[in-house]
mmCIF file of N, CA and C in Angstrom:
data_model
loop_
_atom_site.group_PDB
_atom_site.id
_atom_site.type_symbol
_atom_site.label_atom_id
_atom_site.label_comp_id
_atom_site.label_asym_id
_atom_site.label_seq_id
_atom_site.Cartn_x
_atom_site.Cartn_y
_atom_site.Cartn_z
ATOM 1 N N MET A 1 14.367 -5.959 -33.986
ATOM 2 C CA MET A 1 13.972 -5.161 -33.172
ATOM 3 C C MET A 1 14.516 -6.006 -31.646
ATOM 4 N N ALA A 2 15.201 -4.779 -30.658
ATOM 5 C CA ALA A 2 15.336 -5.667 -29.378
ATOM 6 C C ALA A 2 14.704 -5.863 -28.350
ATOM 7 N N ARG A 3 14.757 -6.778 -27.686
ATOM 8 C CA ARG A 3 13.520 -6.901 -26.533
ATOM 9 C C ARG A 3 13.707 -5.950 -25.603
ATOM 10 N N LYS A 4 12.536 -5.554 -25.246
ATOM 11 C CA LYS A 4 12.331 -4.637 -23.873
ATOM 12 C C LYS A 4 12.904 -5.036 -22.633
ATOM 13 N N SER A 5 13.478 -4.407 -21.972
ATOM 14 C CA SER A 5 14.111 -4.831 -20.700
ATOM 15 C C SER A 5 12.743 -4.952 -20.021
ATOM 16 N N LYS A 6 13.068 -6.076 -18.298
ATOM 17 C CA LYS A 6 12.287 -6.153 -17.511
ATOM 18 C C LYS A 6 11.683 -4.913 -16.919
ATOM 19 N N TYR A 7 12.620 -3.664 -16.835
ATOM 20 C CA TYR A 7 12.208 -2.506 -16.315
ATOM 21 C C TYR A 7 11.102 -1.776 -17.233
ATOM 22 N N GLU A 8 11.342 -1.847 -18.574
ATOM 23 C CA GLU A 8 10.474 -1.089 -19.539
ATOM 24 C C GLU A 8 9.023 -2.096 -19.662
ATOM 25 N N GLU A 9 8.866 -3.159 -19.647
ATOM 26 C CA GLU A 9 8.182 -3.889 -19.579
ATOM 27 C C GLU A 9 7.319 -4.316 -18.334
ATOM 28 N N LEU A 10 7.888 -4.052 -17.001
ATOM 29 C CA LEU A 10 7.062 -4.292 -15.925
ATOM 30 C C LEU A 10 6.964 -3.139 -15.059
ATOM 31 N N VAL A 11 7.859 -2.505 -14.930
ATOM 32 C CA VAL A 11 7.896 -1.147 -14.090
ATOM 33 C C VAL A 11 7.320 0.195 -15.158
ATOM 34 N N GLU A 12 8.039 0.672 -15.877
ATOM 35 C CA GLU A 12 7.831 1.864 -16.567
ATOM 36 C C GLU A 12 6.039 2.214 -16.538
ATOM 37 N N PRO A 13 5.678 1.310 -17.195
ATOM 38 C CA PRO A 13 4.252 1.541 -17.637
ATOM 39 C C PRO A 13 3.274 1.643 -16.064
ATOM 40 N N LYS A 14 3.834 1.408 -15.231
ATOM 41 C CA LYS A 14 3.061 1.220 -13.728
ATOM 42 C C LYS A 14 3.635 2.364 -12.973
ATOM 43 N N LEU A 15 4.283 3.377 -13.321
ATOM 44 C CA LEU A 15 4.812 4.183 -12.517
ATOM 45 C C LEU A 15 3.729 4.741 -11.609
ATOM 46 N N GLU A 16 2.698 5.741 -12.300
ATOM 47 C CA GLU A 16 1.852 6.090 -11.128
ATOM 48 C C GLU A 16 0.924 5.166 -10.274
ATOM 49 N N THR A 17 0.952 3.737 -10.574
ATOM 50 C CA THR A 17 0.442 3.114 -9.799
ATOM 51 C C THR A 17 1.587 2.575 -8.666
ATOM 52 N N ILE A 18 2.784 2.683 -8.795
ATOM 53 C CA ILE A 18 3.679 2.572 -7.825
ATOM 54 C C ILE A 18 3.604 3.519 -7.125
ATOM 55 N N GLU A 19 3.477 4.689 -7.462
ATOM 56 C CA GLU A 19 3.408 6.159 -6.597
ATOM 57 C C GLU A 19 2.485 5.784 -5.602
ATOM 58 N N GLY A 20 1.064 5.392 -6.118
ATOM 59 C CA GLY A 20 0.016 5.378 -5.090
ATOM 60 C C GLY A 20 0.131 4.516 -4.217
ATOM 61 N N LEU A 21 0.662 3.034 -4.430
ATOM 62 C CA LEU A 21 0.754 1.869 -3.534
ATOM 63 C C LEU A 21 1.827 2.326 -2.610
ATOM 64 N N TYR A 22 2.934 3.323 -2.918
ATOM 65 C CA TYR A 22 3.888 3.678 -1.746
ATOM 66 C C TYR A 22 3.079 4.950 -1.056
ATOM 67 N N ARG A 23 2.480 5.551 -1.775
ATOM 68 C CA ARG A 23 1.362 6.741 -0.607
ATOM 69 C C ARG A 23 0.393 5.883 0.166
ATOM 70 N N ASP A 24 -0.007 4.483 -0.352
ATOM 71 C CA ASP A 24 -1.030 3.870 0.290
ATOM 72 C C ASP A 24 -0.459 3.200 1.554
ATOM 73 N N GLY A 25 1.123 3.226 1.831
ATOM 74 C CA GLY A 25 1.599 2.658 2.642
ATOM 75 C C GLY A 25 2.235 1.380 2.521
ATOM 76 N N LEU A 26 2.339 0.734 1.340
ATOM 77 C CA LEU A 26 3.026 -0.629 0.744
ATOM 78 C C LEU A 26 4.429 -0.427 0.958
ATOM 79 N N THR A 27 5.130 -1.207 1.482
ATOM 80 C CA THR A 27 6.593 -1.428 1.466
ATOM 81 C C THR A 27 6.920 -1.587 -0.092
ATOM 82 N N LEU A 28 8.575 -1.466 -0.185
ATOM 83 C CA LEU A 28 9.073 -1.708 -1.160
ATOM 84 C C LEU A 28 9.063 -3.222 -1.883
ATOM 85 N N GLU A 29 9.080 -3.924 -0.606
ATOM 86 C CA GLU A 29 9.019 -5.542 -0.736
ATOM 87 C C GLU A 29 7.573 -5.645 -1.308
ATOM 88 N N GLN A 30 6.737 -5.104 -0.857
ATOM 89 C CA GLN A 30 5.183 -5.392 -1.422
ATOM 90 C C GLN A 30 4.834 -5.074 -2.617
ATOM 91 N N ILE A 31 5.833 -4.103 -2.978
ATOM 92 C CA ILE A 31 5.557 -3.308 -4.371
ATOM 93 C C ILE A 31 6.300 -4.285 -5.527
ATOM 94 N N ALA A 32 7.465 -4.638 -5.039
ATOM 95 C CA ALA A 32 8.515 -5.551 -5.915
ATOM 96 C C ALA A 32 7.318 -6.842 -6.256
ATOM 97 N N ASP A 33 6.608 -7.203 -5.119
ATOM 98 C CA ASP A 33 5.841 -8.620 -5.230
ATOM 99 C C ASP A 33 4.678 -8.213 -6.314
ATOM 100 N N TYR A 34 4.328 -7.098 -6.279
ATOM 101 C CA TYR A 34 3.012 -6.590 -7.057
ATOM 102 C C TYR A 34 3.763 -6.612 -8.458
ATOM 103 N N LEU A 35 4.951 -6.098 -8.609
ATOM 104 C CA LEU A 35 5.341 -5.987 -9.825
ATOM 105 C C LEU A 35 6.134 -7.167 -10.606
ATOM 106 N N GLY A 36 6.042 -8.350 -9.580
ATOM 107 C CA GLY A 36 6.560 -9.269 -9.877
ATOM 108 C C GLY A 36 8.117 -9.694 -10.383
ATOM 109 N N ILE A 37 8.684 -8.678 -9.538
ATOM 110 C CA ILE A 37 10.308 -8.761 -9.545
ATOM 111 C C ILE A 37 10.826 -8.856 -8.139
ATOM 112 N N SER A 38 12.028 -9.088 -7.975
ATOM 113 C CA SER A 38 12.476 -9.112 -6.652
ATOM 114 C C SER A 38 12.922 -7.747 -6.083
ATOM 115 N N LEU A 39 13.069 -7.509 -4.651
ATOM 116 C CA LEU A 39 13.179 -6.567 -3.904
ATOM 117 C C LEU A 39 14.606 -5.784 -4.352
ATOM 118 N N ARG A 40 15.559 -6.797 -4.801
ATOM 119 C CA ARG A 40 16.891 -6.212 -5.112
ATOM 120 C C ARG A 40 16.690 -5.582 -6.452
ATOM 121 N N SER A 41 15.804 -6.097 -7.573
ATOM 122 C CA SER A 41 15.875 -5.476 -8.824
ATOM 123 C C SER A 41 14.883 -4.033 -8.724
ATOM 124 N N LEU A 42 14.127 -3.941 -7.682
ATOM 125 C CA LEU A 42 13.260 -2.940 -7.563
ATOM 126 C C LEU A 42 14.347 -1.926 -7.088
ATOM 127 N N CYS A 43 15.204 -2.024 -5.987
ATOM 128 C CA CYS A 43 16.124 -0.824 -5.439
ATOM 129 C C CYS A 43 17.136 -0.548 -6.809
ATOM 130 N N ASN A 44 17.795 -1.549 -7.377
ATOM 131 C CA ASN A 44 18.683 -1.427 -8.535
ATOM 132 C C ASN A 44 17.929 -0.681 -9.733
ATOM 133 N N TYR A 45 16.609 -0.588 -9.756
ATOM 134 C CA TYR A 45 16.092 0.252 -10.754
ATOM 135 C C TYR A 45 15.786 1.588 -10.186
ATOM 136 N N LYS A 46 15.536 1.426 -8.902
ATOM 137 C CA LYS A 46 15.505 2.779 -8.327
ATOM 138 C C LYS A 46 16.590 3.660 -8.520
ATOM 139 N N ASN A 47 17.726 3.171 -8.228
ATOM 140 C CA ASN A 47 18.929 3.715 -8.423
ATOM 141 C C ASN A 47 19.308 4.129 -9.791
ATOM 142 N N GLN A 48 18.982 3.339 -10.725
ATOM 143 C CA GLN A 48 19.222 3.431 -12.274
ATOM 144 C C GLN A 48 18.237 4.343 -12.799
ATOM 145 N N TYR A 49 17.163 4.494 -12.634
ATOM 146 C CA TYR A 49 15.977 5.006 -13.460
ATOM 147 C C TYR A 49 15.403 6.426 -12.472
ATOM 148 N N PRO A 50 15.667 7.703 -12.734
ATOM 149 C CA PRO A 50 15.392 8.649 -12.048
ATOM 150 C C PRO A 50 13.938 8.752 -11.773
ATOM 151 N N GLU A 51 13.193 8.351 -13.023
ATOM 152 C CA GLU A 51 11.863 8.238 -13.082
ATOM 153 C C GLU A 51 11.265 7.920 -12.061
ATOM 154 N N LEU A 52 11.668 6.375 -11.687
ATOM 155 C CA LEU A 52 11.121 5.702 -10.560
ATOM 156 C C LEU A 52 11.589 6.132 -9.267
ATOM 157 N N ALA A 53 12.570 6.766 -9.030
ATOM 158 C CA ALA A 53 12.902 7.299 -7.696
ATOM 159 C C ALA A 53 12.032 8.182 -7.258
ATOM 160 N N GLU A 54 11.728 9.359 -8.605
ATOM 161 C CA GLU A 54 10.682 10.501 -8.477
ATOM 162 C C GLU A 54 9.419 9.580 -8.038
ATOM 163 N N ALA A 55 8.791 9.004 -8.683
ATOM 164 C CA ALA A 55 7.381 8.601 -8.148
ATOM 165 C C ALA A 55 7.631 7.989 -6.953
ATOM 166 N N LEU A 56 8.547 7.140 -6.168
ATOM 167 C CA LEU A 56 8.582 6.632 -5.009
ATOM 168 C C LEU A 56 8.665 8.112 -4.119
ATOM 169 N N ARG A 57 9.564 8.916 -4.465
ATOM 170 C CA ARG A 57 9.762 10.167 -3.219
ATOM 171 C C ARG A 57 7.992 10.930 -3.524
ATOM 172 N N ARG A 58 7.587 10.928 -4.592
ATOM 173 C CA ARG A 58 6.273 11.748 -4.468
ATOM 174 C C ARG A 58 5.202 10.975 -3.606
ATOM 175 N N GLY A 59 5.045 9.666 -3.770
ATOM 176 C CA GLY A 59 4.229 8.763 -3.174
ATOM 177 C C GLY A 59 4.684 8.823 -1.542
ATOM 178 N N ASN A 60 5.813 8.852 -1.202
ATOM 179 C CA ASN A 60 6.211 8.796 0.053
ATOM 180 C C ASN A 60 5.942 10.427 0.415
ATOM 181 N N GLU A 61 6.035 11.655 -0.043
ATOM 182 C CA GLU A 61 5.760 12.849 0.499
ATOM 183 C C GLU A 61 4.558 13.064 0.525
ATOM 184 N N ASP A 62 3.593 12.407 -0.270
ATOM 185 C CA ASP A 62 2.169 12.668 0.120
ATOM 186 C C ASP A 62 1.934 11.799 1.218
ATOM 187 N N ALA A 63 2.190 10.745 1.561
ATOM 188 C CA ALA A 63 1.904 10.121 2.701
ATOM 189 C C ALA A 63 2.389 10.688 4.182
ATOM 190 N N VAL A 64 3.496 11.062 4.069
ATOM 191 C CA VAL A 64 3.982 12.095 5.198
ATOM 192 C C VAL A 64 3.201 13.309 5.530
ATOM 193 N N TYR A 65 3.141 13.973 4.387
ATOM 194 C CA TYR A 65 2.174 15.200 4.415
ATOM 195 C C TYR A 65 0.752 14.788 5.029
ATOM 196 N N ALA A 66 -0.208 13.646 4.756
ATOM 197 C CA ALA A 66 -1.046 13.297 5.381
ATOM 198 C C ALA A 66 -1.194 13.071 6.629
ATOM 199 N N VAL A 67 -0.045 12.484 7.448
ATOM 200 C CA VAL A 67 0.318 11.981 8.367
ATOM 201 C C VAL A 67 0.643 13.260 9.337
ATOM 202 N N GLU A 68 1.296 14.279 8.922
ATOM 203 C CA GLU A 68 1.586 15.293 9.744
ATOM 204 C C GLU A 68 0.144 16.298 9.794
ATOM 205 N N ASN A 69 -0.605 16.255 8.839
ATOM 206 C CA ASN A 69 -1.632 17.037 8.846
ATOM 207 C C ASN A 69 -2.680 16.319 10.019
ATOM 208 N N SER A 70 -3.029 14.921 9.865
ATOM 209 C CA SER A 70 -3.594 14.392 11.029
ATOM 210 C C SER A 70 -3.143 14.539 12.393
ATOM 211 N N LEU A 71 -1.702 14.380 12.562
ATOM 212 C CA LEU A 71 -1.317 14.821 13.734
ATOM 213 C C LEU A 71 -1.535 16.298 14.373
ATOM 214 N N LEU A 72 -1.197 17.151 13.715
ATOM 215 C CA LEU A 72 -1.517 18.182 13.779
ATOM 216 C C LEU A 72 -2.780 18.677 14.453
ATOM 217 N N ARG A 73 -3.538 18.000 13.567
ATOM 218 C CA ARG A 73 -5.201 18.173 13.849
ATOM 219 C C ARG A 73 -5.524 17.787 15.080
ATOM 220 N N SER A 74 -4.963 16.534 15.208
ATOM 221 C CA SER A 74 -5.245 15.748 16.707
ATOM 222 C C SER A 74 -4.759 16.703 17.823
ATOM 223 N N ALA A 75 -3.389 17.297 17.545
ATOM 224 C CA ALA A 75 -2.767 17.779 18.872
ATOM 225 C C ALA A 75 -3.411 19.216 19.003
ATOM 226 N N CYS A 76 -4.243 19.610 18.289
ATOM 227 C CA CYS A 76 -4.747 21.024 18.346
ATOM 228 C C CYS A 76 -6.203 20.670 18.538
ATOM 229 N N GLY A 77 -6.706 19.521 19.099
ATOM 230 C CA GLY A 77 -8.020 19.593 19.251
ATOM 231 C C GLY A 77 -9.309 19.691 18.129
ATOM 232 N N TYR A 78 -8.777 18.929 16.825
ATOM 233 C CA TYR A 78 -9.711 19.035 15.743
ATOM 234 C C TYR A 78 -11.156 18.485 16.190
ATOM 235 N N MET A 79 -11.863 19.153 16.013
ATOM 236 C CA MET A 79 -13.361 18.922 16.084
ATOM 237 C C MET A 79 -14.299 18.844 14.829
ATOM 238 N N TYR A 80 -14.840 17.791 14.533
ATOM 239 C CA TYR A 80 -15.852 17.820 13.259
ATOM 240 C C TYR A 80 -17.069 16.885 13.896
ATOM 241 N N GLU A 81 -18.298 17.431 12.960
ATOM 242 C CA GLU A 81 -19.326 16.763 13.340
ATOM 243 C C GLU A 81 -19.724 15.826 12.255
ATOM 244 N N GLU A 82 -20.356 14.607 12.797
ATOM 245 C CA GLU A 82 -20.577 13.714 12.345
ATOM 246 C C GLU A 82 -22.003 13.219 12.375
ATOM 247 N N GLN A 83 -22.815 12.849 11.209
ATOM 248 C CA GLN A 83 -24.306 12.351 11.004
ATOM 249 C C GLN A 83 -24.095 10.909 10.991
ATOM 250 N N GLU A 84 -25.066 10.486 11.672
ATOM 251 C CA GLU A 84 -25.509 9.114 11.619
ATOM 252 C C GLU A 84 -27.141 8.961 11.395
ATOM 253 N N LEU A 85 -27.309 7.763 10.533
ATOM 254 C CA LEU A 85 -28.432 7.490 10.239
ATOM 255 C C LEU A 85 -29.346 6.391 11.256
ATOM 256 N N THR A 86 -30.144 6.581 12.026
ATOM 257 C CA THR A 86 -30.487 5.626 13.156
ATOM 258 C C THR A 86 -31.242 4.442 12.387
ATOM 259 N N LYS A 87 -31.860 3.489 13.095
ATOM 260 C CA LYS A 87 -32.810 2.238 12.299
ATOM 261 C C LYS A 87 -33.905 2.788 11.985
ATOM 262 N N SER A 88 -34.433 4.221 12.933
ATOM 263 C CA SER A 88 -35.782 4.179 12.639
ATOM 264 C C SER A 88 -35.792 5.629 11.380
ATOM 265 N N GLY A 89 -34.500 5.786 10.960
ATOM 266 C CA GLY A 89 -34.241 6.754 9.660
ATOM 267 C C GLY A 89 -34.213 8.124 10.088
ATOM 268 N N GLN A 90 -34.180 8.386 11.496
ATOM 269 C CA GLN A 90 -33.487 9.730 11.513
ATOM 270 C C GLN A 90 -32.228 10.292 11.525
ATOM 271 N N ILE A 91 -31.750 11.213 11.234
ATOM 272 C CA ILE A 91 -30.299 11.701 10.983
ATOM 273 C C ILE A 91 -30.264 12.431 12.316
ATOM 274 N N VAL A 92 -28.949 11.848 13.129
ATOM 275 C CA VAL A 92 -28.653 12.231 14.358
ATOM 276 C C VAL A 92 -27.078 12.955 14.187
ATOM 277 N N THR A 93 -27.099 14.171 14.544
ATOM 278 C CA THR A 93 -25.746 14.711 14.658
ATOM 279 C C THR A 93 -24.972 14.473 15.995
#
């Protein structure tokens, strides 16, 4: 039986986590550190394995979408109500 590659051991089982980390704003270098591999290896894997490239694309797409929505709301004067609980226990809007 052949030994699993580093990709199969360290990266493939964590594709969903990688997508989430990229969505949360981590850089490729930080993701490589999290996985215990070099940035160069991560970039090579990204070029070699379409499922990794797709996970990174989805993570980036989600982050860009969230930023676009925030900017649009801010530009259009987005308003919201916030409620706070005072020290005396009253709810203030």
